[in-house]
Amino acid sequence: MTSKTAAPSTALQSSEKRFLKALRGEPTDRPPIWLMRQAGRYLPEYKERRAVAGSFLDLCYTPEHAIEVTLQPIRRFGFDASILFSDILVIPDALGQPVRFEEGIGPVLEPITTAAQIDALDGDRVLDHLMPVFKTVSGLRAALPDETALIGFAGAPWTVATYMVGGRGSPDQGAAKALGYNEPETFQRLIDLLTEVTGDYLIAQVVAGAEALQIFDTWAGSLPAPYFRKWCLEPMRRLRARLADQCPNVPVIGFPKGVGASYETYIRETGINAISIDTGVDPAWAAKVLQPLGTVQGNLDPLALVAGGETMRESALHILDTLGHGPFVFNLGHGIVPHTPPEHVGELVELVKEWKP
Ligand code: 1CP
């Protein structure tokens, strides 16, 4: 795609939305809040809609259903941002490596482990295949309340590659590492292809109406430093540069989960606007080292949200008191888990909305 993009106009200009102001580092009346996996199985209305839709991918690829499940948590809790309902694994599906989601297992793909299989993937069909996702994005822009920002997203090349090569989630990403260590050139071809098509995909989401983008690198923390640089940092730097060129006004949030002190290198070297930190990062360290470089998003333990009560209150207030004075977006350190009581989410949103800087 070569033309520059402008998001459709709505009653409240994008620029005035609290979440987008925070991503640009501008002062806000209070920190904005949204939660990773805010749509999902902890909500009874999600389970109902999921049953009607059929398979998980049918839910992602039917705009009417995907719009509905994206809006469910907005109606209930009034979050400042909504995230497009989809999954990071629509990219392999679109490249011609079919994905299915099995109850109790998660995503299942036919593993790709040879150069010939990588060469058979077809980057040219990605945007056509994902047309329903773009319809969901534009439908959401029309349906969301004026003050609610819309986040588009994708998985980072390394994390998506771990599923493509391993065929499913794994605790150590062993299959992707084996291919990367034994056949570095072959694996690099896959990373390069994913970097290219992920850029196409994110730009098309912006054209359809996404106002900010988040890139999930869930398994970044499992790589030794030189490989983290090669397979996470470098592709993200290229992706960010392309987005800066094609949609310069759209802020980008990175989430290289579990990388510890490398969060600093990541924000410095990629040029992203904001960094989402996992639960293990000390908010005081993030305030001192990361906030001068960009907006910090995070990092309540999803299990403190399950616990609720004083544990949740104290944990949330500690984060707010430490990070809430600089550019900050309240979130979790990882996604909401299915056994989270929805009432706890309501209490958390109230607490954040009442907190004063
Ligand atoms: O049965 C169901 O209903 C499926 C559960 C589910 C949901 C609700 C999956 C399967 N994906 C999603 C939606 C989803 N996934 C969203 C949009 C919803 C929202 O945030 O409100 C997003 C942003 C994702 C991103 C995603 N998918 C990531 C990155 C973030 C993270 O959680 O680390 C990853 C790694 C995936 C893969 C995936 N999809 C689904 C599952 C169960 C998994 C994890 C597989 C594993 O165990 O490794």
Tab-separated table of C-alpha atoms and ligand atoms in Angstrom:
chain	number	residue	atom	x	y	z
A	1	MET	CA	0.000	0.000	0.000
A	2	THR	CA	1.450	3.373	-0.894
A	3	SER	CA	-1.041	6.125	-0.066
A	4	LYS	CA	-1.090	7.897	3.306
A	5	THR	CA	-4.167	7.237	5.392
A	6	ALA	CA	-6.709	9.305	7.258
A	7	ALA	CA	-9.113	7.728	9.732
A	8	PRO	CA	-12.817	8.462	9.218
A	9	SER	CA	-14.068	11.429	11.263
A	10	THR	CA	-16.458	10.997	14.198
A	11	ALA	CA	-18.237	13.479	16.454
A	12	LEU	CA	-15.406	13.522	18.991
A	13	GLN	CA	-12.118	13.950	17.123
A	14	SER	CA	-9.746	11.049	17.659
A	15	SER	CA	-7.206	13.507	18.982
A	16	GLU	CA	-9.400	14.322	22.004
A	17	LYS	CA	-9.878	10.738	23.184
A	18	ARG	CA	-8.282	10.161	26.592
A	19	PHE	CA	-6.550	6.925	25.534
A	20	LEU	CA	-4.970	8.485	22.428
A	21	LYS	CA	-3.849	11.547	24.378
A	22	ALA	CA	-2.095	9.284	26.881
A	23	LEU	CA	-0.360	7.401	24.039
A	24	ARG	CA	0.889	10.722	22.659
A	25	GLY	CA	2.256	11.639	26.102
A	26	GLU	CA	-0.268	14.465	26.630
A	27	PRO	CA	-1.774	15.101	30.101
A	28	THR	CA	-5.194	13.527	30.832
A	29	ASP	CA	-7.755	14.138	33.626
A	30	ARG	CA	-7.179	10.527	34.789
A	31	PRO	CA	-5.345	7.502	33.388
A	32	PRO	CA	-7.273	5.661	30.668
A	33	ILE	CA	-8.068	1.969	31.227
A	34	TRP	CA	-8.650	-1.064	29.031
A	35	LEU	CA	-7.726	-4.709	29.696
A	36	MET	CA	-6.087	-7.276	27.452
A	37	ARG	CA	-8.665	-10.023	26.607
A	38	GLN	CA	-11.445	-7.751	27.850
A	39	ALA	CA	-13.721	-9.689	25.484
A	40	GLY	CA	-13.737	-13.406	26.187
A	41	ARG	CA	-14.822	-16.383	28.186
A	42	TYR	CA	-15.162	-14.658	31.601
A	43	LEU	CA	-18.306	-12.935	30.190
A	44	PRO	CA	-21.497	-15.043	29.956
A	45	GLU	CA	-22.697	-12.975	26.977
A	46	TYR	CA	-19.450	-13.884	25.127
A	47	LYS	CA	-20.031	-17.610	25.709
A	48	GLU	CA	-23.568	-17.262	24.391
A	49	ARG	CA	-22.430	-15.517	21.216
A	50	ARG	CA	-19.520	-17.938	20.753
A	51	ALA	CA	-22.006	-20.857	20.821
A	52	VAL	CA	-24.164	-19.178	18.162
A	53	ALA	CA	-21.165	-18.370	15.929
A	54	GLY	CA	-19.900	-21.959	15.675
A	55	SER	CA	-16.114	-22.164	15.559
A	56	PHE	CA	-13.761	-19.571	17.038
A	57	LEU	CA	-12.621	-18.544	13.540
A	58	ASP	CA	-16.254	-18.138	12.437
A	59	LEU	CA	-16.583	-15.710	15.330
A	60	CYS	CA	-13.503	-13.780	14.123
A	61	TYR	CA	-14.534	-13.802	10.439
A	62	THR	CA	-18.222	-12.832	10.819
A	63	PRO	CA	-18.305	-9.030	11.273
A	64	GLU	CA	-21.727	-9.082	12.961
A	65	HIS	CA	-20.476	-11.485	15.673
A	66	ALA	CA	-17.001	-9.964	16.027
A	67	ILE	CA	-18.501	-6.466	16.421
A	68	GLU	CA	-20.926	-7.724	19.061
A	69	VAL	CA	-18.270	-9.428	21.224
A	70	THR	CA	-15.955	-6.402	20.940
A	71	LEU	CA	-18.761	-4.146	22.209
A	72	GLN	CA	-19.841	-6.405	25.110
A	73	PRO	CA	-17.151	-5.264	27.598
A	74	ILE	CA	-17.549	-1.622	26.476
A	75	ARG	CA	-21.265	-1.704	27.332
A	76	ARG	CA	-20.651	-3.365	30.687
A	77	PHE	CA	-17.635	-1.424	31.918
A	78	GLY	CA	-17.140	1.734	29.816
A	79	PHE	CA	-13.468	1.117	29.010
A	80	ASP	CA	-11.577	3.996	27.353
A	81	ALA	CA	-10.437	1.758	24.489
A	82	SER	CA	-11.772	-1.303	22.738
A	83	ILE	CA	-9.628	-3.873	20.951
A	84	LEU	CA	-10.791	-5.422	17.717
A	85	PHE	CA	-11.963	-8.984	18.369
A	86	SER	CA	-9.788	-11.334	16.343
A	87	ASP	CA	-6.687	-13.433	17.009
A	88	ILE	CA	-2.997	-13.236	16.167
A	89	LEU	CA	-3.299	-16.563	14.313
A	90	VAL	CA	-5.519	-15.254	11.508
A	91	ILE	CA	-2.212	-14.421	9.772
A	92	PRO	CA	-1.046	-18.044	9.288
A	93	ASP	CA	-4.634	-18.902	8.307
A	94	ALA	CA	-4.555	-16.143	5.680
A	95	LEU	CA	-1.142	-17.292	4.409
A	96	GLY	CA	-2.600	-20.712	3.602
A	97	GLN	CA	-1.730	-22.638	6.800
A	98	PRO	CA	-5.225	-23.399	8.131
A	99	VAL	CA	-5.780	-22.855	11.877
A	100	ARG	CA	-8.434	-24.440	14.059
A	101	PHE	CA	-9.132	-23.865	17.745
A	102	GLU	CA	-9.832	-26.971	19.823
A	103	GLU	CA	-11.632	-26.925	23.144
A	104	GLY	CA	-9.169	-27.553	25.971
A	105	ILE	CA	-6.101	-27.407	23.659
A	106	GLY	CA	-6.156	-24.014	21.944
A	107	PRO	CA	-4.914	-23.334	18.416
A	108	VAL	CA	-3.865	-26.280	16.238
A	109	LEU	CA	-1.988	-25.922	12.907
A	110	GLU	CA	-0.195	-28.379	10.598
A	111	PRO	CA	3.446	-27.532	11.510
A	112	ILE	CA	5.616	-25.814	8.912
A	113	THR	CA	9.260	-26.836	9.203
A	114	THR	CA	10.843	-26.852	5.725
A	115	ALA	CA	12.025	-24.185	3.296
A	116	ALA	CA	9.618	-25.577	0.654
A	117	GLN	CA	6.656	-25.182	3.025
A	118	ILE	CA	7.664	-21.614	3.826
A	119	ASP	CA	8.018	-20.800	0.128
A	120	ALA	CA	4.526	-22.204	-0.508
A	121	LEU	CA	2.950	-19.623	1.840
A	122	ASP	CA	1.207	-16.939	-0.174
A	123	GLY	CA	1.575	-13.375	1.116
A	124	ASP	CA	-0.551	-12.026	-1.751
A	125	ARG	CA	-3.785	-13.578	-0.482
A	126	VAL	CA	-3.578	-12.138	3.052
A	127	LEU	CA	-5.563	-8.915	2.608
A	128	ASP	CA	-8.347	-10.596	0.601
A	129	HIS	CA	-8.664	-13.394	3.128
A	130	LEU	CA	-8.860	-10.916	6.012
A	131	MET	CA	-11.467	-8.635	4.406
A	132	PRO	CA	-14.061	-9.605	7.087
A	133	VAL	CA	-11.684	-8.279	9.768
A	134	PHE	CA	-11.521	-4.894	8.015
A	135	LYS	CA	-15.333	-4.856	7.802
A	136	THR	CA	-15.406	-5.476	11.564
A	137	VAL	CA	-13.031	-2.543	12.130
A	138	SER	CA	-15.101	-0.103	10.076
A	139	GLY	CA	-18.345	-1.366	11.657
A	140	LEU	CA	-16.830	-0.827	15.094
A	141	ARG	CA	-15.783	2.733	14.308
A	142	ALA	CA	-19.427	3.461	13.504
A	143	ALA	CA	-20.813	1.627	16.558
A	144	LEU	CA	-18.458	2.649	19.370
A	145	PRO	CA	-19.253	5.529	21.747
A	146	ASP	CA	-17.536	8.771	20.683
A	147	GLU	CA	-15.055	8.740	23.562
A	148	THR	CA	-13.910	5.130	23.048
A	149	ALA	CA	-10.778	4.586	20.957
A	150	LEU	CA	-10.394	1.569	18.675
A	151	ILE	CA	-7.207	-0.512	18.848
A	152	GLY	CA	-6.160	-2.747	15.952
A	153	PHE	CA	-3.588	-5.475	16.585
A	154	ALA	CA	-1.399	-8.260	15.289
A	155	GLY	CA	1.057	-10.763	16.681
A	156	ALA	CA	4.759	-10.013	16.289
A	157	PRO	CA	6.623	-12.174	13.717
A	158	TRP	CA	8.521	-14.270	16.318
A	159	THR	CA	5.417	-15.143	18.368
A	160	VAL	CA	3.336	-15.991	15.287
A	161	ALA	CA	6.249	-18.075	13.932
A	162	THR	CA	6.363	-20.147	17.163
A	163	TYR	CA	2.796	-21.336	16.473
A	164	MET	CA	3.402	-21.864	12.738
A	165	VAL	CA	6.474	-24.022	13.300
A	166	GLY	CA	5.320	-25.788	16.484
A	167	GLY	CA	1.730	-26.324	15.322
A	168	ARG	CA	0.393	-25.265	18.741
A	169	GLY	CA	1.286	-23.390	21.932
A	170	SER	CA	4.323	-24.749	23.786
A	171	PRO	CA	5.999	-23.897	27.097
A	172	ASP	CA	9.490	-23.418	25.573
A	173	GLN	CA	8.889	-22.581	21.885
A	174	GLY	CA	11.228	-25.529	21.209
A	175	ALA	CA	10.198	-26.254	17.618
A	176	ALA	CA	10.700	-22.661	16.423
A	177	LYS	CA	14.040	-22.443	18.225
A	178	ALA	CA	15.165	-25.751	16.666
A	179	LEU	CA	14.405	-24.453	13.157
A	180	GLY	CA	15.940	-21.041	13.891
A	181	TYR	CA	19.134	-22.497	15.389
A	182	ASN	CA	19.593	-25.318	12.853
A	183	GLU	CA	18.482	-23.525	9.678
A	184	PRO	CA	18.868	-19.801	10.343
A	185	GLU	CA	18.366	-18.740	6.714
A	186	THR	CA	15.151	-20.724	6.323
A	187	PHE	CA	13.762	-19.364	9.589
A	188	GLN	CA	14.754	-15.808	8.662
A	189	ARG	CA	12.687	-16.163	5.450
A	190	LEU	CA	9.645	-16.887	7.606
A	191	ILE	CA	10.354	-13.924	9.922
A	192	ASP	CA	10.793	-11.628	6.882
A	193	LEU	CA	7.549	-12.821	5.271
A	194	LEU	CA	5.663	-12.303	8.543
A	195	THR	CA	7.152	-8.811	8.974
A	196	GLU	CA	5.952	-7.870	5.482
A	197	VAL	CA	2.402	-9.255	5.701
A	198	THR	CA	1.916	-8.028	9.277
A	199	GLY	CA	2.737	-4.522	8.020
A	200	ASP	CA	0.183	-4.874	5.174
A	201	TYR	CA	-2.398	-6.173	7.645
A	202	LEU	CA	-1.920	-3.393	10.230
A	203	ILE	CA	-1.970	-0.645	7.586
A	204	ALA	CA	-5.242	-2.053	6.216
A	205	GLN	CA	-6.706	-1.988	9.756
A	206	VAL	CA	-5.794	1.719	9.986
A	207	VAL	CA	-7.385	2.398	6.595
A	208	ALA	CA	-10.547	0.695	7.912
A	209	GLY	CA	-10.580	2.887	11.053
A	210	ALA	CA	-8.174	1.591	13.746
A	211	GLU	CA	-6.846	4.555	15.777
A	212	ALA	CA	-3.945	2.845	17.573
A	213	LEU	CA	-2.121	-0.464	17.098
A	214	GLN	CA	-0.798	-3.027	19.564
A	215	ILE	CA	1.740	-5.667	18.583
A	216	PHE	CA	1.825	-8.747	20.833
A	217	ASP	CA	5.178	-10.530	21.242
A	218	THR	CA	4.051	-12.957	23.934
A	219	TRP	CA	7.100	-15.254	23.642
A	220	ALA	CA	9.820	-12.580	23.282
A	221	GLY	CA	11.064	-13.404	26.791
A	222	SER	CA	12.218	-16.916	25.874
A	223	LEU	CA	15.036	-15.806	23.540
A	224	PRO	CA	18.731	-15.268	24.386
A	225	ALA	CA	19.879	-11.675	23.741
A	226	PRO	CA	21.393	-12.063	20.227
A	227	TYR	CA	18.314	-13.927	18.974
A	228	PHE	CA	15.947	-11.496	20.704
A	229	ARG	CA	17.712	-8.803	18.685
A	230	LYS	CA	17.453	-10.728	15.408
A	231	TRP	CA	13.912	-12.131	15.619
A	232	CYS	CA	12.078	-9.586	17.834
A	233	LEU	CA	13.806	-6.229	17.939
A	234	GLU	CA	14.904	-5.948	14.310
A	235	PRO	CA	11.550	-7.031	12.729
A	236	MET	CA	9.710	-4.669	15.098
A	237	ARG	CA	12.034	-1.804	14.136
A	238	ARG	CA	11.272	-2.423	10.441
A	239	LEU	CA	7.556	-2.778	11.054
A	240	ARG	CA	7.439	0.411	13.119
A	241	ALA	CA	9.379	2.364	10.461
A	242	ARG	CA	6.919	1.254	7.784
A	243	LEU	CA	3.909	2.206	9.937
A	244	ALA	CA	5.513	5.584	10.747
A	245	ASP	CA	5.814	6.189	7.017
A	246	GLN	CA	2.331	4.994	5.991
A	247	CYS	CA	0.223	6.080	8.978
A	248	PRO	CA	2.351	8.570	10.912
A	249	ASN	CA	-0.413	9.715	13.276
A	250	VAL	CA	-1.323	6.278	14.577
A	251	PRO	CA	0.414	5.409	17.872
A	252	VAL	CA	1.948	1.949	18.275
A	253	ILE	CA	2.121	-0.052	21.522
A	254	GLY	CA	4.645	-2.899	21.808
A	255	PHE	CA	4.263	-5.849	24.186
A	256	PRO	CA	7.483	-7.893	24.245
A	257	LYS	CA	6.346	-9.978	27.226
A	258	GLY	CA	8.910	-11.179	29.731
A	259	VAL	CA	12.021	-9.400	28.401
A	260	GLY	CA	13.026	-7.746	31.723
A	261	ALA	CA	15.666	-5.028	31.351
A	262	SER	CA	15.388	-5.295	27.538
A	263	TYR	CA	12.097	-3.373	27.687
A	264	GLU	CA	14.326	-0.286	27.692
A	265	THR	CA	16.265	-1.365	24.578
A	266	TYR	CA	13.004	-2.274	22.886
A	267	ILE	CA	11.340	1.118	23.310
A	268	ARG	CA	14.577	2.994	22.512
A	269	GLU	CA	15.468	1.077	19.353
A	270	THR	CA	12.062	0.429	17.783
A	271	GLY	CA	10.608	3.948	18.041
A	272	ILE	CA	7.238	2.757	19.386
A	273	ASN	CA	5.083	5.252	21.313
A	274	ALA	CA	4.139	3.024	24.218
A	275	ILE	CA	5.229	-0.154	25.927
A	276	SER	CA	2.988	-2.679	27.666
A	277	ILE	CA	4.778	-4.237	30.643
A	278	ASP	CA	4.164	-7.684	32.114
A	279	THR	CA	3.312	-8.406	35.746
A	280	GLY	CA	6.930	-9.125	36.732
A	281	VAL	CA	8.164	-5.582	35.967
A	282	ASP	CA	8.560	-3.290	39.011
A	283	PRO	CA	6.399	-0.186	38.376
A	284	ALA	CA	9.038	1.995	40.126
A	285	TRP	CA	11.665	0.830	37.618
A	286	ALA	CA	9.246	1.425	34.739
A	287	ALA	CA	8.500	4.962	36.025
A	288	LYS	CA	12.199	5.794	36.222
A	289	VAL	CA	13.558	4.080	33.109
A	290	LEU	CA	10.668	3.627	30.633
A	291	GLN	CA	8.316	6.582	31.203
A	292	PRO	CA	10.901	9.172	30.073
A	293	LEU	CA	11.022	7.256	26.761
A	294	GLY	CA	7.291	6.801	26.153
A	295	THR	CA	3.913	5.853	27.586
A	296	VAL	CA	3.837	2.845	29.909
A	297	GLN	CA	0.856	0.463	29.892
A	298	GLY	CA	0.243	-2.165	32.564
A	299	ASN	CA	0.619	-4.181	34.719
A	300	LEU	CA	-1.853	-5.557	37.276
A	301	ASP	CA	-1.499	-9.299	37.821
A	302	PRO	CA	-4.519	-10.964	36.115
A	303	LEU	CA	-4.695	-13.231	39.189
A	304	ALA	CA	-5.003	-10.211	41.523
A	305	LEU	CA	-8.078	-9.363	39.431
A	306	VAL	CA	-9.385	-12.891	40.083
A	307	ALA	CA	-8.675	-12.497	43.835
A	308	GLY	CA	-10.477	-9.123	44.017
A	309	GLY	CA	-10.998	-7.332	47.374
A	310	GLU	CA	-8.089	-5.701	49.199
A	311	THR	CA	-5.418	-7.531	47.190
A	312	MET	CA	-6.778	-6.106	43.959
A	313	ARG	CA	-7.297	-2.614	45.438
A	314	GLU	CA	-3.823	-2.397	46.957
A	315	SER	CA	-2.119	-3.790	43.853
A	316	ALA	CA	-3.996	-1.395	41.546
A	317	LEU	CA	-3.376	1.641	43.787
A	318	HIS	CA	0.343	0.832	43.995
A	319	ILE	CA	0.532	0.861	40.183
A	320	LEU	CA	-1.536	4.057	39.899
A	321	ASP	CA	0.460	5.902	42.582
A	322	THR	CA	3.761	4.874	40.971
A	323	LEU	CA	2.973	5.304	37.263
A	324	GLY	CA	-0.158	7.473	37.182
A	325	HIS	CA	1.711	10.792	37.236
A	326	GLY	CA	3.474	10.244	33.908
A	327	PRO	CA	2.163	9.076	30.522
A	328	PHE	CA	0.295	5.914	31.508
A	329	VAL	CA	-2.498	3.530	30.466
A	330	PHE	CA	-3.904	1.201	33.124
A	331	ASN	CA	-3.994	-2.452	32.008
A	332	LEU	CA	-3.082	-5.953	33.156
A	333	GLY	CA	0.345	-7.568	32.843
A	334	HIS	CA	-1.250	-10.219	30.568
A	335	GLY	CA	-4.765	-11.172	29.445
A	336	ILE	CA	-7.855	-11.687	31.639
A	337	VAL	CA	-8.207	-15.384	32.562
A	338	PRO	CA	-11.534	-17.201	31.991
A	339	HIS	CA	-12.371	-17.700	35.711
A	340	THR	CA	-12.271	-13.924	36.446
A	341	PRO	CA	-15.468	-12.710	38.183
A	342	PRO	CA	-16.932	-9.909	35.994
A	343	GLU	CA	-17.846	-7.923	39.181
A	344	HIS	CA	-14.137	-7.578	39.980
A	345	VAL	CA	-13.563	-5.982	36.579
A	346	GLY	CA	-16.367	-3.482	37.325
A	347	GLU	CA	-14.776	-2.609	40.702
A	348	LEU	CA	-11.349	-2.155	39.113
A	349	VAL	CA	-12.695	0.202	36.443
A	350	GLU	CA	-14.424	2.311	39.134
A	351	LEU	CA	-11.243	2.466	41.196
A	352	VAL	CA	-9.167	3.664	38.228
A	353	LYS	CA	-11.827	6.195	37.185
A	354	GLU	CA	-11.977	7.665	40.717
A	355	TRP	CA	-8.186	7.860	41.241
A	356	LYS	CA	-6.787	11.389	40.920
A	357	PRO	CA	-3.260	12.129	39.750
B	1	1CP	O1	-12.551	-20.459	23.094
B	1	1CP	C1	-12.406	-19.251	22.934
B	1	1CP	O2	-13.358	-18.460	23.008
B	1	1CP	C2	-11.014	-18.813	22.558
B	1	1CP	C3	-10.268	-17.959	23.524
B	1	1CP	C4	-9.572	-16.878	22.714
B	1	1CP	C5	-9.921	-15.508	22.691
B	1	1CP	C6	-11.012	-14.825	23.467
B	1	1CP	C7	-8.508	-17.056	21.795
B	1	1CP	C8	-7.837	-18.338	21.417
B	1	1CP	N1	-8.209	-15.817	21.228
B	1	1CP	C9	-9.035	-14.853	21.749
B	1	1CP	C10	-9.092	-13.430	21.343
B	1	1CP	C11	-7.842	-12.651	21.299
B	1	1CP	N2	-6.572	-13.177	21.207
B	1	1CP	C12	-7.752	-11.232	21.276
B	1	1CP	C13	-8.909	-10.242	21.180
B	1	1CP	C14	-9.765	-10.162	22.398
B	1	1CP	C15	-9.413	-9.190	23.469
B	1	1CP	O3	-8.241	-8.968	23.804
B	1	1CP	O4	-10.386	-8.648	24.041
B	1	1CP	C16	-6.375	-10.913	21.255
B	1	1CP	C17	-5.754	-9.537	21.275
B	1	1CP	C18	-5.654	-12.150	21.187
B	1	1CP	C19	-4.192	-12.239	21.069
B	1	1CP	C20	-3.511	-13.560	21.193
B	1	1CP	N3	-3.910	-14.792	20.737
B	1	1CP	C21	-2.213	-13.709	21.719
B	1	1CP	C22	-1.331	-12.563	22.224
B	1	1CP	C23	-1.718	-12.107	23.581
B	1	1CP	C24	-1.588	-13.125	24.698
B	1	1CP	O5	-2.632	-13.480	25.259
B	1	1CP	O6	-0.459	-13.543	24.986
B	1	1CP	C25	-1.852	-15.071	21.625
B	1	1CP	C26	-0.558	-15.732	22.080
B	1	1CP	C27	-2.947	-15.757	21.003
B	1	1CP	C28	-3.011	-17.195	20.645
B	1	1CP	C29	-4.191	-17.845	21.256
B	1	1CP	N4	-5.473	-17.658	20.796
B	1	1CP	C30	-6.346	-18.340	21.592
B	1	1CP	C31	-5.583	-19.002	22.620
B	1	1CP	C32	-6.162	-19.895	23.692
B	1	1CP	C33	-4.232	-18.658	22.419
B	1	1CP	C34	-3.038	-19.052	23.290
B	1	1CP	C35	-2.520	-20.383	22.919
B	1	1CP	C36	-1.376	-20.870	23.808
B	1	1CP	O7	-1.680	-21.503	24.831
B	1	1CP	O8	-0.207	-20.657	23.487
